[in-house]
mmCIF file of C-alpha atoms in Angstrom:
data_model
loop_
_atom_site.group_PDB
_atom_site.id
_atom_site.type_symbol
_atom_site.label_atom_id
_atom_site.label_comp_id
_atom_site.label_asym_id
_atom_site.label_seq_id
_atom_site.Cartn_x
_atom_site.Cartn_y
_atom_site.Cartn_z
ATOM 1 C CA MET G 365 4.663 -7.258 -2.479
ATOM 2 C CA ILE G 366 6.012 -3.760 -2.965
ATOM 3 C CA LEU G 367 2.561 -2.170 -2.686
ATOM 4 C CA ALA G 368 1.480 -4.034 0.448
ATOM 5 C CA GLY G 369 4.843 -4.127 2.153
ATOM 6 C CA VAL G 370 6.213 -0.679 1.455
ATOM 7 C CA LEU G 371 3.952 1.829 -0.281
ATOM 8 C CA LEU G 372 0.805 1.565 1.844
ATOM 9 C CA LYS G 373 2.871 1.668 5.005
ATOM 10 C CA LEU G 374 4.908 4.604 3.747
ATOM 11 C CA GLY G 375 1.654 6.453 3.117
ATOM 12 C CA GLY G 376 0.523 5.796 6.698
ATOM 13 C CA TYR G 377 3.837 7.007 8.072
ATOM 14 C CA GLY G 378 3.659 10.105 5.852
ATOM 15 C CA LEU G 379 0.191 10.799 7.210
ATOM 16 C CA MET G 380 1.614 10.638 10.727
ATOM 17 C CA ARG G 381 4.270 13.171 9.807
ATOM 18 C CA VAL G 382 1.849 15.537 8.076
ATOM 19 C CA LEU G 383 -0.608 15.322 10.976
ATOM 20 C CA PHE G 384 1.672 17.435 13.138
ATOM 21 C CA PHE G 385 1.600 20.265 10.595
ATOM 22 C CA MET G 386 -2.130 19.984 9.978
ATOM 23 C CA HIS G 387 -3.149 19.583 13.616
ATOM 24 C CA ASP G 388 -5.784 22.343 13.556
ATOM 25 C CA TYR G 389 -7.547 20.905 10.515
ATOM 26 C CA SER G 390 -7.319 17.346 11.742
ATOM 27 C CA VAL G 391 -8.968 18.246 15.041
ATOM 28 C CA ASN G 392 -11.950 19.665 13.185
ATOM 29 C CA TYR G 393 -12.383 16.782 10.748
ATOM 30 C CA ASN G 394 -11.143 13.728 12.642
ATOM 31 C CA TYR G 395 -14.661 12.380 13.237
ATOM 32 C CA PHE G 396 -15.280 12.399 9.505
ATOM 33 C CA TRP G 397 -12.016 10.628 8.647
ATOM 34 C CA ILE G 398 -12.369 8.008 11.364
ATOM 35 C CA GLY G 399 -15.952 7.271 10.330
ATOM 36 C CA LEU G 400 -14.984 7.088 6.669
ATOM 37 C CA SER G 401 -12.038 4.779 7.314
ATOM 38 C CA LEU G 402 -14.146 2.471 9.491
ATOM 39 C CA TYR G 403 -16.875 2.357 6.877
ATOM 40 C CA GLY G 404 -14.301 1.605 4.182
ATOM 41 C CA SER G 405 -12.720 -1.125 6.299
ATOM 42 C CA PHE G 406 -16.130 -2.697 6.822
ATOM 43 C CA ILE G 407 -16.956 -2.635 3.102
ATOM 44 C CA VAL G 408 -13.554 -4.071 2.179
ATOM 45 C CA GLY G 409 -13.986 -6.748 4.860
ATOM 46 C CA CYS G 410 -17.281 -7.726 3.246
ATOM 47 C CA LEU G 411 -15.525 -7.885 -0.123
ATOM 48 C CA CYS G 412 -12.910 -10.218 1.348
ATOM 49 C CA ILE G 413 -15.619 -12.772 2.081
ATOM 50 C CA CYS G 414 -16.514 -12.990 -1.627
ATOM 51 C CA GLN G 415 -12.984 -13.341 -3.013
ATOM 52 C CA VAL G 416 -11.929 -16.416 -4.962
ATOM 53 C CA ASP G 417 -8.428 -15.186 -5.859
ATOM 54 C CA ILE G 418 -5.592 -15.487 -3.337
ATOM 55 C CA LYS G 419 -3.803 -12.260 -4.234
ATOM 56 C CA SER G 420 -7.012 -10.245 -4.260
ATOM 57 C CA LEU G 421 -7.883 -11.469 -0.787
ATOM 58 C CA ILE G 422 -4.470 -10.491 0.563
ATOM 59 C CA ALA G 423 -4.663 -7.069 -1.104
ATOM 60 C CA TYR G 424 -8.160 -6.307 0.211
ATOM 61 C CA SER G 425 -7.114 -7.421 3.682
ATOM 62 C CA SER G 426 -4.192 -5.017 3.508
ATOM 63 C CA VAL G 427 -6.509 -2.152 2.579
ATOM 64 C CA ALA G 428 -8.769 -2.995 5.540
ATOM 65 C CA HIS G 429 -5.786 -2.851 7.885
ATOM 66 C CA ILE G 430 -4.813 0.559 6.543
ATOM 67 C CA GLY G 431 -8.307 1.750 7.508
ATOM 68 C CA LEU G 432 -7.519 0.747 11.086
ATOM 69 C CA VAL G 433 -4.212 2.608 10.848
ATOM 70 C CA LEU G 434 -6.137 5.725 9.841
ATOM 71 C CA CYS G 435 -8.401 5.322 12.877
ATOM 72 C CA GLY G 436 -5.391 5.262 15.151
ATOM 73 C CA ILE G 437 -3.745 8.231 13.463
ATOM 74 C CA PHE G 438 -6.820 10.447 13.483
ATOM 75 C CA SER G 439 -7.622 9.705 17.106
ATOM 76 C CA ILE G 440 -4.971 12.386 17.771
ATOM 77 C CA ASN G 441 -3.551 10.546 20.733
ATOM 78 C CA ILE G 442 -0.013 9.330 21.362
ATOM 79 C CA TRP G 443 -1.328 5.817 22.002
ATOM 80 C CA GLY G 444 -3.176 5.841 18.690
ATOM 81 C CA LEU G 445 -0.071 6.964 16.825
ATOM 82 C CA CYS G 446 2.091 4.302 18.485
ATOM 83 C CA GLY G 447 -0.538 1.635 17.825
ATOM 84 C CA SER G 448 -0.783 2.652 14.183
ATOM 85 C CA LEU G 449 2.976 2.498 13.791
ATOM 86 C CA VAL G 450 3.135 -1.003 15.269
ATOM 87 C CA LEU G 451 0.244 -2.109 13.040
ATOM 88 C CA ILE G 452 2.067 -0.718 10.013
ATOM 89 C CA ILE G 453 5.186 -2.713 10.878
ATOM 90 C CA GLY G 454 3.363 -5.930 11.797
ATOM 91 C CA HIS G 455 1.061 -5.926 8.815
ATOM 92 C CA GLY G 456 3.872 -4.952 6.455
ATOM 93 C CA LEU G 457 5.764 -8.098 7.403
ATOM 94 C CA CYS G 458 2.701 -10.356 7.258
ATOM 95 C CA SER G 459 1.303 -9.107 3.971
ATOM 96 C CA SER G 460 4.669 -9.244 2.217
ATOM 97 C CA GLY G 461 5.112 -12.831 3.357
ATOM 98 C CA LEU G 462 1.608 -13.758 2.221
ATOM 99 C CA PHE G 463 2.186 -12.217 -1.202
ATOM 100 C CA CYS G 464 5.461 -14.125 -1.456
ATOM 101 C CA LEU G 465 3.704 -17.410 -0.651
ATOM 102 C CA ALA G 466 0.926 -16.621 -3.138
ATOM 103 C CA ASN G 467 3.572 -16.059 -5.805
ATOM 104 C CA ILE G 468 5.285 -19.358 -4.953
ATOM 105 C CA ILE G 469 1.959 -21.181 -5.326
ATOM 106 C CA TYR G 470 1.265 -19.396 -8.605
ATOM 107 C CA GLU G 471 4.667 -20.444 -9.964
ATOM 108 C CA ARG G 472 4.090 -24.083 -8.993
ATOM 109 C CA VAL G 473 0.429 -24.524 -9.886
ATOM 110 C CA GLY G 474 -0.231 -21.764 -12.406
ATOM 111 C CA ARG G 475 -3.543 -20.728 -10.804
ATOM 112 C CA ARG G 476 -4.461 -18.362 -7.989
ATOM 113 C CA ARG G 477 -7.983 -19.592 -7.256
ATOM 114 C CA PHE G 478 -8.790 -21.130 -3.897
ATOM 115 C CA ILE G 479 -10.767 -23.994 -5.394
ATOM 116 C CA VAL G 480 -7.813 -25.128 -7.509
ATOM 117 C CA ASN G 481 -5.246 -24.830 -4.709
ATOM 118 C CA ARG G 482 -7.142 -26.473 -1.875
ATOM 119 C CA GLY G 483 -5.189 -29.782 -1.794
ATOM 120 C CA LEU G 484 -1.694 -28.306 -1.557
ATOM 121 C CA ILE G 485 -1.184 -29.382 2.056
ATOM 122 C CA VAL G 486 -0.571 -32.914 0.805
ATOM 123 C CA PHE G 487 2.030 -31.877 -1.756
ATOM 124 C CA ILE G 488 3.780 -28.987 0.026
ATOM 125 C CA PRO G 489 3.368 -29.372 3.811
ATOM 126 C CA SER G 490 6.130 -26.909 4.759
ATOM 127 C CA LEU G 491 4.494 -24.206 2.658
ATOM 128 C CA SER G 492 1.231 -24.883 4.454
ATOM 129 C CA LEU G 493 2.940 -24.277 7.786
ATOM 130 C CA PHE G 494 4.157 -20.867 6.590
ATOM 131 C CA TRP G 495 0.646 -20.077 5.280
ATOM 132 C CA PHE G 496 -0.794 -20.904 8.684
ATOM 133 C CA ILE G 497 1.740 -18.821 10.617
ATOM 134 C CA LEU G 498 1.453 -15.733 8.394
ATOM 135 C CA ARG G 499 -2.314 -15.922 8.056
ATOM 136 C CA ALA G 500 -2.743 -16.363 11.810
ATOM 137 C CA ASN G 501 -0.626 -13.259 12.358
ATOM 138 C CA ASN G 502 -2.612 -11.384 9.731
ATOM 139 C CA ILE G 503 -5.963 -12.130 11.402
ATOM 140 C CA ALA G 504 -4.618 -11.090 14.812
ATOM 141 C CA SER G 505 -3.984 -14.362 16.599
ATOM 142 C CA PRO G 506 -3.015 -14.139 20.279
ATOM 143 C CA ILE G 507 0.734 -14.309 19.657
ATOM 144 C CA SER G 508 0.976 -11.550 17.079
ATOM 145 C CA LEU G 509 1.503 -7.815 17.117
ATOM 146 C CA ASN G 510 -1.731 -7.325 15.218
ATOM 147 C CA LEU G 511 -3.903 -8.588 18.089
ATOM 148 C CA LEU G 512 -2.395 -6.131 20.510
ATOM 149 C CA VAL G 513 -2.773 -3.233 18.122
ATOM 150 C CA ASN G 514 -6.272 -4.156 16.897
ATOM 151 C CA ASP G 515 -7.538 -4.343 20.460
ATOM 152 C CA TYR G 516 -5.683 -1.192 21.347
ATOM 153 C CA VAL G 517 -7.113 0.852 18.491
ATOM 154 C CA LEU G 518 -10.548 -0.646 19.173
ATOM 155 C CA PHE G 519 -10.602 0.416 22.815
ATOM 156 C CA LEU G 520 -8.983 3.775 22.098
ATOM 157 C CA ASP G 521 -11.519 4.708 19.447
ATOM 158 C CA TRP G 522 -14.379 3.028 21.320
ATOM 159 C CA GLU G 523 -14.308 5.635 24.049
ATOM 160 C CA PHE G 524 -13.324 8.377 21.611
ATOM 161 C CA LEU G 525 -16.233 7.923 19.218
ATOM 162 C CA SER G 526 -19.504 6.733 20.585
ATOM 163 C CA PHE G 527 -21.420 7.169 17.334
ATOM 164 C CA VAL G 528 -19.519 4.560 15.306
ATOM 165 C CA ARG G 529 -19.418 1.660 17.780
ATOM 166 C CA CYS G 530 -21.549 -0.655 15.661
ATOM 167 C CA ASN G 531 -19.439 0.016 12.574
ATOM 168 C CA MET G 532 -16.239 -0.571 14.547
ATOM 169 C CA THR G 533 -17.496 -3.864 15.893
ATOM 170 C CA MET G 534 -18.423 -5.075 12.415
ATOM 171 C CA THR G 535 -15.077 -3.911 11.026
ATOM 172 C CA PHE G 536 -13.125 -5.916 13.586
ATOM 173 C CA LEU G 537 -15.296 -8.982 13.008
ATOM 174 C CA PHE G 538 -14.678 -8.926 9.255
ATOM 175 C CA ASP G 539 -11.018 -7.876 9.466
#
């Protein structure tokens, strides 16, 4: 919970602060960093499909969201910075809650595999409601902050970078 809720987000905020000092270098290399972060988000999104462990899936999803934060930061636009900050806050709350629920399930069942934990809705219905709410917010459902920010960063970088549109589309599909 500490890594997903605090440390990754603190790194994104630190990158925002350092960007003002390194503005000349970031202007020259922002295409590289945006392309690299989108490619990394796509690869991590593909890895999320293959996961069988609950905590690994949550952790990989958090890394994919940080790639989107990097896209917003390196767009060198006030809207990108604000969108990245909101994504950091929204995802920090969601991922910490998901890790907390994964730990509760691990304490009760003793396993973290999806195949073992698939019948828990019968035994713990209130926990299933929290899983649904947090997971829906994590995948950018229409009532969450993440939907607004994902669409915002998508459209901001869509017009900013024409050469990575296919990679961006695949990243948002797998995110």
